[in-house]
mmCIF file of C-alpha atoms in Angstrom:
data_model
loop_
_atom_site.group_PDB
_atom_site.id
_atom_site.type_symbol
_atom_site.label_atom_id
_atom_site.label_comp_id
_atom_site.label_asym_id
_atom_site.label_seq_id
_atom_site.Cartn_x
_atom_site.Cartn_y
_atom_site.Cartn_z
ATOM 1 C CA MET A 23 -82.500 -40.718 28.189
ATOM 2 C CA ILE A 24 -83.923 -41.950 24.851
ATOM 3 C CA ASN A 25 -80.529 -43.286 23.849
ATOM 4 C CA GLY A 26 -80.275 -45.201 27.133
ATOM 5 C CA LEU A 27 -83.720 -46.719 26.635
ATOM 6 C CA LEU A 28 -82.902 -47.802 23.077
ATOM 7 C CA SER A 29 -79.669 -49.342 24.296
ATOM 8 C CA ARG A 30 -81.526 -51.388 26.935
ATOM 9 C CA LEU A 31 -84.088 -52.530 24.353
ATOM 10 C CA ARG A 32 -81.343 -53.679 21.993
ATOM 11 C CA ARG A 33 -79.651 -55.673 24.770
ATOM 12 C CA ARG A 34 -82.981 -57.273 25.697
ATOM 13 C CA LYS A 35 -83.680 -58.216 22.062
ATOM 14 C CA ASP A 36 -80.215 -59.666 21.648
ATOM 15 C CA SER A 37 -80.631 -61.780 24.793
ATOM 16 C CA GLU A 38 -84.019 -63.080 23.638
ATOM 17 C CA SER A 39 -82.656 -64.082 20.253
ATOM 18 C CA THR A 40 -79.693 -65.944 21.716
ATOM 19 C CA PRO A 41 -80.539 -69.670 21.882
ATOM 20 C CA THR A 42 -80.250 -71.287 25.289
ATOM 21 C CA ALA A 43 -77.659 -74.072 25.384
ATOM 22 C CA ASP A 44 -78.966 -77.532 26.223
ATOM 23 C CA PRO A 45 -77.671 -78.950 29.502
ATOM 24 C CA PRO A 46 -74.746 -81.343 29.077
ATOM 25 C CA VAL A 47 -75.753 -84.959 28.572
ATOM 26 C CA SER A 48 -73.933 -87.514 30.720
ATOM 27 C CA PRO A 49 -72.498 -90.433 28.762
ATOM 28 C CA PRO A 50 -74.404 -93.677 29.282
ATOM 29 C CA LYS A 51 -73.088 -95.775 32.148
ATOM 30 C CA LYS A 52 -71.002 -98.659 30.892
ATOM 31 C CA ARG A 53 -72.638 -102.039 31.399
ATOM 32 C CA TYR A 54 -70.451 -104.966 32.339
ATOM 33 C CA ARG A 55 -71.288 -108.661 32.119
ATOM 34 C CA TYR A 56 -69.768 -109.541 35.478
ATOM 35 C CA THR A 57 -67.391 -108.163 38.101
ATOM 36 C CA VAL A 58 -64.184 -109.649 39.463
ATOM 37 C CA ILE A 59 -63.259 -108.357 42.943
ATOM 38 C CA SER A 60 -59.974 -108.681 44.798
ATOM 39 C CA CYS A 61 -58.297 -107.058 47.823
ATOM 40 C CA ILE A 62 -54.873 -105.951 48.935
ATOM 41 C CA MET A 63 -54.787 -104.785 52.543
ATOM 42 C CA GLY A 64 -51.768 -103.888 54.629
ATOM 43 C CA GLY A 65 -49.479 -104.329 51.619
ATOM 44 C CA TYR A 66 -49.790 -108.100 52.047
ATOM 45 C CA GLU A 67 -49.788 -108.857 48.319
ATOM 46 C CA PRO A 68 -48.318 -107.206 45.217
ATOM 47 C CA VAL A 69 -50.687 -106.039 42.484
ATOM 48 C CA ARG A 70 -51.097 -109.015 40.175
ATOM 49 C CA GLU A 71 -52.111 -107.618 36.790
ATOM 50 C CA VAL A 72 -54.840 -109.376 34.831
ATOM 51 C CA ALA A 73 -53.699 -110.933 31.569
ATOM 52 C CA ASN A 74 -55.974 -110.626 28.533
ATOM 53 C CA ALA A 75 -58.709 -108.759 30.405
ATOM 54 C CA PRO A 76 -61.888 -108.370 28.299
ATOM 55 C CA SER A 77 -63.256 -104.830 28.145
ATOM 56 C CA ASP A 78 -66.799 -105.876 29.125
ATOM 57 C CA VAL A 79 -65.695 -107.287 32.492
ATOM 58 C CA ARG A 80 -65.120 -105.022 35.486
ATOM 59 C CA TYR A 81 -62.067 -105.732 37.639
ATOM 60 C CA ILE A 82 -62.189 -103.998 41.034
ATOM 61 C CA LEU A 83 -59.232 -103.997 43.417
ATOM 62 C CA VAL A 84 -60.051 -102.694 46.903
ATOM 63 C CA THR A 85 -57.033 -101.553 48.903
ATOM 64 C CA ASP A 86 -56.037 -99.513 51.932
ATOM 65 C CA GLY A 87 -52.746 -98.564 50.295
ATOM 66 C CA LYS A 88 -52.112 -95.037 49.109
ATOM 67 C CA GLY A 89 -50.838 -94.595 45.581
ATOM 68 C CA VAL A 90 -51.597 -98.160 44.462
ATOM 69 C CA LYS A 91 -51.786 -98.208 40.667
ATOM 70 C CA SER A 92 -52.752 -100.843 38.131
ATOM 71 C CA ARG A 93 -53.045 -101.109 34.366
ATOM 72 C CA THR A 94 -55.889 -103.627 34.515
ATOM 73 C CA TRP A 95 -57.636 -103.251 37.884
ATOM 74 C CA GLU A 96 -59.970 -100.394 38.808
ATOM 75 C CA VAL A 97 -58.271 -99.425 42.066
ATOM 76 C CA ARG A 98 -60.701 -98.339 44.805
ATOM 77 C CA ASN A 99 -59.420 -97.140 48.162
ATOM 78 C CA CYS A 100 -61.048 -98.121 51.449
ATOM 79 C CA ASP A 101 -61.627 -94.435 52.175
ATOM 80 C CA GLU A 102 -64.313 -94.448 49.469
ATOM 81 C CA PHE A 103 -66.435 -96.911 51.440
ATOM 82 C CA PRO A 104 -67.724 -95.756 54.848
ATOM 83 C CA ALA A 105 -68.486 -99.354 55.905
ATOM 84 C CA LEU A 106 -64.784 -100.215 55.738
ATOM 85 C CA SER A 107 -63.768 -97.261 57.904
ATOM 86 C CA LYS A 108 -65.338 -99.001 60.916
ATOM 87 C CA TYR A 109 -62.557 -101.581 61.000
ATOM 88 C CA ARG A 110 -58.880 -101.192 61.857
ATOM 89 C CA SER A 111 -57.711 -104.691 61.007
ATOM 90 C CA PRO A 112 -56.691 -105.462 57.406
ATOM 91 C CA ILE A 113 -58.211 -108.928 57.916
ATOM 92 C CA SER A 114 -61.564 -107.354 58.803
ATOM 93 C CA LYS A 115 -61.451 -105.215 55.671
ATOM 94 C CA VAL A 116 -60.581 -108.159 53.426
ATOM 95 C CA ASN A 117 -63.339 -110.305 54.900
ATOM 96 C CA TYR A 118 -65.843 -107.461 54.695
ATOM 97 C CA VAL A 119 -65.249 -107.186 50.961
ATOM 98 C CA ARG A 120 -65.270 -110.977 50.581
ATOM 99 C CA TYR A 121 -68.692 -111.292 52.219
ATOM 100 C CA HIS A 122 -70.305 -108.103 50.849
ATOM 101 C CA PRO A 123 -69.450 -108.389 47.143
ATOM 102 C CA PHE A 124 -72.549 -106.636 45.857
ATOM 103 C CA GLU A 125 -71.693 -103.498 47.794
ATOM 104 C CA PHE A 126 -68.827 -103.195 45.309
ATOM 105 C CA ALA A 127 -70.162 -104.920 42.181
ATOM 106 C CA ASP A 128 -73.092 -103.533 40.194
ATOM 107 C CA THR A 129 -73.521 -106.655 38.074
ATOM 108 C CA GLU A 130 -75.752 -109.643 38.756
ATOM 109 C CA ILE A 131 -72.769 -111.993 39.011
ATOM 110 C CA SER A 132 -69.551 -111.408 40.926
ATOM 111 C CA ILE A 133 -66.361 -113.415 41.245
ATOM 112 C CA TYR A 134 -64.267 -112.883 44.372
ATOM 113 C CA ILE A 135 -60.623 -113.883 43.926
ATOM 114 C CA ASP A 136 -57.933 -113.834 46.597
ATOM 115 C CA GLY A 137 -55.067 -111.368 46.219
ATOM 116 C CA SER A 138 -52.642 -114.297 46.103
ATOM 117 C CA MET A 139 -53.987 -115.301 42.684
ATOM 118 C CA ARG A 140 -53.221 -114.020 39.204
ATOM 119 C CA ILE A 141 -55.739 -114.214 36.366
ATOM 120 C CA ASN A 142 -53.948 -115.537 33.296
ATOM 121 C CA LYS A 143 -56.769 -115.215 30.796
ATOM 122 C CA SER A 144 -60.445 -114.351 30.497
ATOM 123 C CA LEU A 145 -62.689 -116.068 33.028
ATOM 124 C CA ASP A 146 -65.573 -116.050 30.537
ATOM 125 C CA LYS A 147 -65.816 -119.849 30.396
ATOM 126 C CA LEU A 148 -66.037 -120.083 34.183
ATOM 127 C CA TYR A 149 -68.620 -117.300 34.156
ATOM 128 C CA ASP A 150 -70.654 -118.878 31.345
ATOM 129 C CA ASP A 151 -70.710 -122.314 32.947
ATOM 130 C CA PHE A 152 -71.674 -120.910 36.337
ATOM 131 C CA SER A 153 -74.307 -118.487 35.037
ATOM 132 C CA SER A 154 -76.006 -121.237 33.030
ATOM 133 C CA SER A 155 -76.099 -123.553 36.052
ATOM 134 C CA SER A 156 -79.008 -123.773 38.473
ATOM 135 C CA SER A 157 -76.748 -122.792 41.377
ATOM 136 C CA ASP A 158 -76.539 -119.385 43.054
ATOM 137 C CA ILE A 159 -73.080 -119.820 44.525
ATOM 138 C CA GLY A 160 -69.878 -121.465 43.294
ATOM 139 C CA ILE A 161 -67.326 -122.620 45.834
ATOM 140 C CA GLY A 162 -64.247 -124.829 46.038
ATOM 141 C CA ILE A 163 -63.716 -128.023 48.023
ATOM 142 C CA HIS A 164 -60.512 -128.210 50.035
ATOM 143 C CA PRO A 165 -58.053 -130.665 48.449
ATOM 144 C CA TYR A 166 -56.313 -131.816 51.654
ATOM 145 C CA ARG A 167 -58.612 -131.425 54.659
ATOM 146 C CA ALA A 168 -62.077 -132.843 55.161
ATOM 147 C CA ASN A 169 -63.572 -130.766 57.992
ATOM 148 C CA VAL A 170 -63.346 -127.514 59.939
ATOM 149 C CA TYR A 171 -61.512 -129.056 62.901
ATOM 150 C CA GLU A 172 -58.650 -130.282 60.719
ATOM 151 C CA GLU A 173 -58.395 -126.798 59.261
ATOM 152 C CA ILE A 174 -58.298 -125.128 62.674
ATOM 153 C CA SER A 175 -55.551 -127.510 63.845
ATOM 154 C CA THR A 176 -53.502 -126.803 60.717
ATOM 155 C CA TRP A 177 -53.821 -123.055 61.185
ATOM 156 C CA ILE A 178 -52.733 -123.324 64.826
ATOM 157 C CA SER A 179 -49.672 -125.343 63.862
ATOM 158 C CA PHE A 180 -48.562 -123.581 60.679
ATOM 159 C CA ARG A 181 -50.281 -120.187 60.466
ATOM 160 C CA GLY A 182 -50.093 -119.021 64.082
ATOM 161 C CA LEU A 183 -53.845 -118.882 64.652
ATOM 162 C CA PRO A 184 -54.401 -117.541 68.189
ATOM 163 C CA ARG A 185 -55.913 -119.989 70.642
ATOM 164 C CA GLU A 186 -58.504 -117.377 71.592
ATOM 165 C CA GLU A 187 -59.880 -117.401 68.051
ATOM 166 C CA SER A 188 -59.716 -121.167 67.600
ATOM 167 C CA ASP A 189 -61.472 -121.741 70.946
ATOM 168 C CA SER A 190 -64.140 -119.187 70.014
ATOM 169 C CA GLN A 191 -64.854 -120.987 66.752
ATOM 170 C CA LYS A 192 -64.968 -124.380 68.422
ATOM 171 C CA ARG A 193 -67.467 -123.081 70.981
ATOM 172 C CA LEU A 194 -69.631 -121.744 68.154
ATOM 173 C CA PHE A 195 -69.459 -125.001 66.204
ATOM 174 C CA GLY A 196 -70.360 -127.003 69.300
ATOM 175 C CA LYS A 197 -73.667 -125.191 69.829
ATOM 176 C CA THR A 198 -75.551 -126.852 66.974
ATOM 177 C CA TYR A 199 -75.412 -130.103 65.078
ATOM 178 C CA PHE A 200 -73.994 -129.855 61.576
ATOM 179 C CA ASN A 201 -72.620 -132.337 59.093
ATOM 180 C CA ARG A 202 -68.871 -132.004 59.522
ATOM 181 C CA ALA A 203 -67.830 -134.035 56.501
ATOM 182 C CA VAL A 204 -66.734 -131.160 54.241
ATOM 183 C CA LEU A 205 -64.425 -128.145 54.130
ATOM 184 C CA PHE A 206 -65.160 -125.377 51.648
ATOM 185 C CA GLN A 207 -62.624 -122.791 50.517
ATOM 186 C CA SER A 208 -63.096 -119.028 50.337
ATOM 187 C CA ALA A 209 -60.240 -117.960 48.062
ATOM 188 C CA LEU A 210 -62.469 -118.057 44.967
ATOM 189 C CA ILE A 211 -66.235 -117.582 45.247
ATOM 190 C CA LEU A 212 -68.733 -117.120 42.415
ATOM 191 C CA ARG A 213 -72.068 -115.551 43.303
ATOM 192 C CA LYS A 214 -75.375 -114.596 41.784
ATOM 193 C CA ASN A 215 -77.028 -111.627 43.465
ATOM 194 C CA SER A 216 -79.825 -113.635 45.033
ATOM 195 C CA LYS A 217 -81.539 -113.666 48.417
ATOM 196 C CA VAL A 218 -80.044 -116.984 49.549
ATOM 197 C CA VAL A 219 -76.510 -115.839 48.692
ATOM 198 C CA ASN A 220 -76.936 -112.549 50.536
ATOM 199 C CA VAL A 221 -78.277 -114.360 53.607
ATOM 200 C CA ILE A 222 -75.335 -116.801 53.572
ATOM 201 C CA ASP A 223 -72.928 -113.870 53.403
ATOM 202 C CA ASP A 224 -74.731 -111.887 56.126
ATOM 203 C CA ILE A 225 -74.729 -114.799 58.580
ATOM 204 C CA THR A 226 -71.098 -115.655 57.820
ATOM 205 C CA TRP A 227 -70.006 -112.063 58.395
ATOM 206 C CA ALA A 228 -71.969 -111.835 61.658
ATOM 207 C CA MET A 229 -70.304 -115.017 62.938
ATOM 208 C CA LEU A 230 -66.854 -113.804 61.878
ATOM 209 C CA ILE A 231 -67.396 -110.745 64.062
ATOM 210 C CA LEU A 232 -68.792 -112.951 66.840
ATOM 211 C CA THR A 233 -65.703 -115.197 66.847
ATOM 212 C CA GLY A 234 -63.285 -112.316 66.366
ATOM 213 C CA HIS A 235 -62.024 -109.903 69.003
ATOM 214 C CA GLY A 236 -62.872 -106.296 69.790
ATOM 215 C CA GLY A 237 -65.448 -105.925 67.033
ATOM 216 C CA GLU A 238 -63.019 -107.108 64.366
ATOM 217 C CA SER A 239 -63.376 -110.156 62.087
ATOM 218 C CA ALA A 240 -61.893 -113.520 62.884
ATOM 219 C CA ARG A 241 -58.837 -114.281 60.785
ATOM 220 C CA LEU A 242 -59.868 -117.775 59.662
ATOM 221 C CA ASP A 243 -63.042 -117.409 57.637
ATOM 222 C CA GLN A 244 -63.542 -120.558 55.555
ATOM 223 C CA THR A 245 -64.249 -122.656 58.630
ATOM 224 C CA VAL A 246 -67.059 -120.255 59.568
ATOM 225 C CA LEU A 247 -68.362 -120.223 55.995
ATOM 226 C CA THR A 248 -68.384 -124.028 55.973
ATOM 227 C CA TYR A 249 -70.225 -124.116 59.297
ATOM 228 C CA VAL A 250 -72.881 -121.661 58.092
ATOM 229 C CA ILE A 251 -73.512 -123.561 54.865
ATOM 230 C CA SER A 252 -73.516 -126.975 56.548
ATOM 231 C CA THR A 253 -75.807 -125.879 59.385
ATOM 232 C CA TYR A 254 -78.376 -123.768 57.581
ATOM 233 C CA PHE A 255 -77.999 -124.261 53.821
ATOM 234 C CA SER A 256 -76.926 -127.861 53.253
ATOM 235 C CA GLY A 257 -79.863 -128.382 50.891
ATOM 236 C CA THR A 258 -78.842 -125.517 48.615
ATOM 237 C CA ARG A 259 -77.524 -126.347 45.154
ATOM 238 C CA PHE A 260 -73.866 -125.370 44.804
ATOM 239 C CA PHE A 261 -71.568 -125.064 41.818
ATOM 240 C CA LEU A 262 -68.714 -127.084 43.336
ATOM 241 C CA PHE A 263 -65.235 -126.984 41.857
ATOM 242 C CA SER A 264 -61.879 -128.492 42.669
ATOM 243 C CA GLN A 265 -58.526 -126.960 43.616
ATOM 244 C CA HIS A 266 -57.586 -127.453 39.986
ATOM 245 C CA VAL A 267 -59.650 -124.405 38.949
ATOM 246 C CA MET A 268 -57.436 -122.195 41.135
ATOM 247 C CA GLN A 269 -54.265 -123.654 39.627
ATOM 248 C CA SER A 270 -55.172 -123.993 35.975
ATOM 249 C CA SER A 271 -54.332 -122.187 32.768
ATOM 250 C CA TYR A 272 -56.878 -119.588 33.906
ATOM 251 C CA ILE A 273 -55.532 -118.830 37.383
ATOM 252 C CA THR A 274 -52.177 -119.143 39.149
ATOM 253 C CA MET A 275 -52.012 -119.221 42.942
ATOM 254 C CA TYR A 276 -48.874 -117.822 44.567
ATOM 255 C CA THR A 277 -47.348 -118.091 48.017
ATOM 256 C CA HIS A 278 -48.679 -115.054 49.861
ATOM 257 C CA GLY A 279 -46.715 -111.886 49.150
ATOM 258 C CA THR A 280 -44.400 -113.496 46.601
ATOM 259 C CA SER A 281 -44.116 -114.357 42.911
ATOM 260 C CA THR A 282 -43.554 -118.037 43.725
ATOM 261 C CA PRO A 283 -46.368 -120.283 42.444
ATOM 262 C CA VAL A 284 -47.825 -122.698 44.947
ATOM 263 C CA VAL A 285 -46.895 -126.279 44.106
ATOM 264 C CA VAL A 286 -49.718 -128.645 44.970
ATOM 265 C CA ASP A 287 -48.840 -132.222 45.786
ATOM 266 C CA SER A 288 -51.665 -134.134 44.127
ATOM 267 C CA ARG A 289 -50.546 -137.264 45.986
ATOM 268 C CA ARG A 290 -51.994 -135.681 49.140
ATOM 269 C CA TYR A 291 -55.389 -135.013 47.566
ATOM 270 C CA ILE A 292 -58.357 -136.508 49.327
ATOM 271 C CA ARG A 293 -61.281 -137.758 47.282
ATOM 272 C CA PRO A 294 -63.674 -134.819 46.828
ATOM 273 C CA SER A 295 -66.753 -135.439 48.907
ATOM 274 C CA VAL A 296 -69.563 -133.430 50.453
ATOM 275 C CA TYR A 297 -71.347 -134.780 53.533
ATOM 276 C CA GLY A 298 -69.934 -138.227 52.951
ATOM 277 C CA LYS A 299 -70.860 -138.477 49.262
ATOM 278 C CA ILE A 300 -68.126 -138.666 46.637
ATOM 279 C CA ILE A 301 -68.708 -135.997 43.997
ATOM 280 C CA HIS A 302 -67.245 -135.048 40.625
ATOM 281 C CA PRO A 303 -66.504 -131.339 40.923
ATOM 282 C CA TYR A 304 -66.330 -128.874 38.043
ATOM 283 C CA MET A 305 -62.923 -128.598 36.382
ATOM 284 C CA ILE A 306 -61.326 -126.496 33.655
ATOM 285 C CA GLU A 307 -57.951 -126.928 32.024
#
């Protein structure tokens, strides 16, 4: 009995003298300067690796493909995001990401880039020039077409846009007056995480669903984006750039789903203008 008691006392003493291990400390979360976001849905594009990617920039590739791998992109599957599971259409998923960038980026500035584009070198200059500007959103001006109706007609003729969608957009555009003398592009969008930007994106997304079918997004989005900006935000300051930025030493645009660069016929360029005023858009070499 005594021996058993002594044994229990020794075990108790040993346990009291044993130092308690500190809980593991999580490594500090890496801070990035800005985030570049792209999408591949339905296997529509190959993975276009980023050349010369700086380590302090986050590159996020959202995809519905299983087993997609990349050396330079942080591949995130749609299954990780409950909001994307609501939609069946790859177009809906692409447009959801395009118009909800700060659900994916945790930096104050994001750059959305279409999956048809390859980044050839660091976008730091574009980021620096945009971040130091007084604008909250950076957007391109279409090089060939001057308004949403020209774009709709082109998509009907050459991209197989369904009449149901084109008619739905035309009905929407006919409900309010807006200055039609501009067509913005949505393949490359720079954003600061500000209230006005989030409202622009929220309204654009709502109208894409409105002009789509069966709760899915409309296919043609830059006409809706142009309408939203021109109707409700025409007085906002924008960081406007030309097609040249998307086909420069920084970025190469390819024909969808291929490794063939798009050849732009500069002879077809229209003079860059916004609401009837000739402008001098931002350019980089």
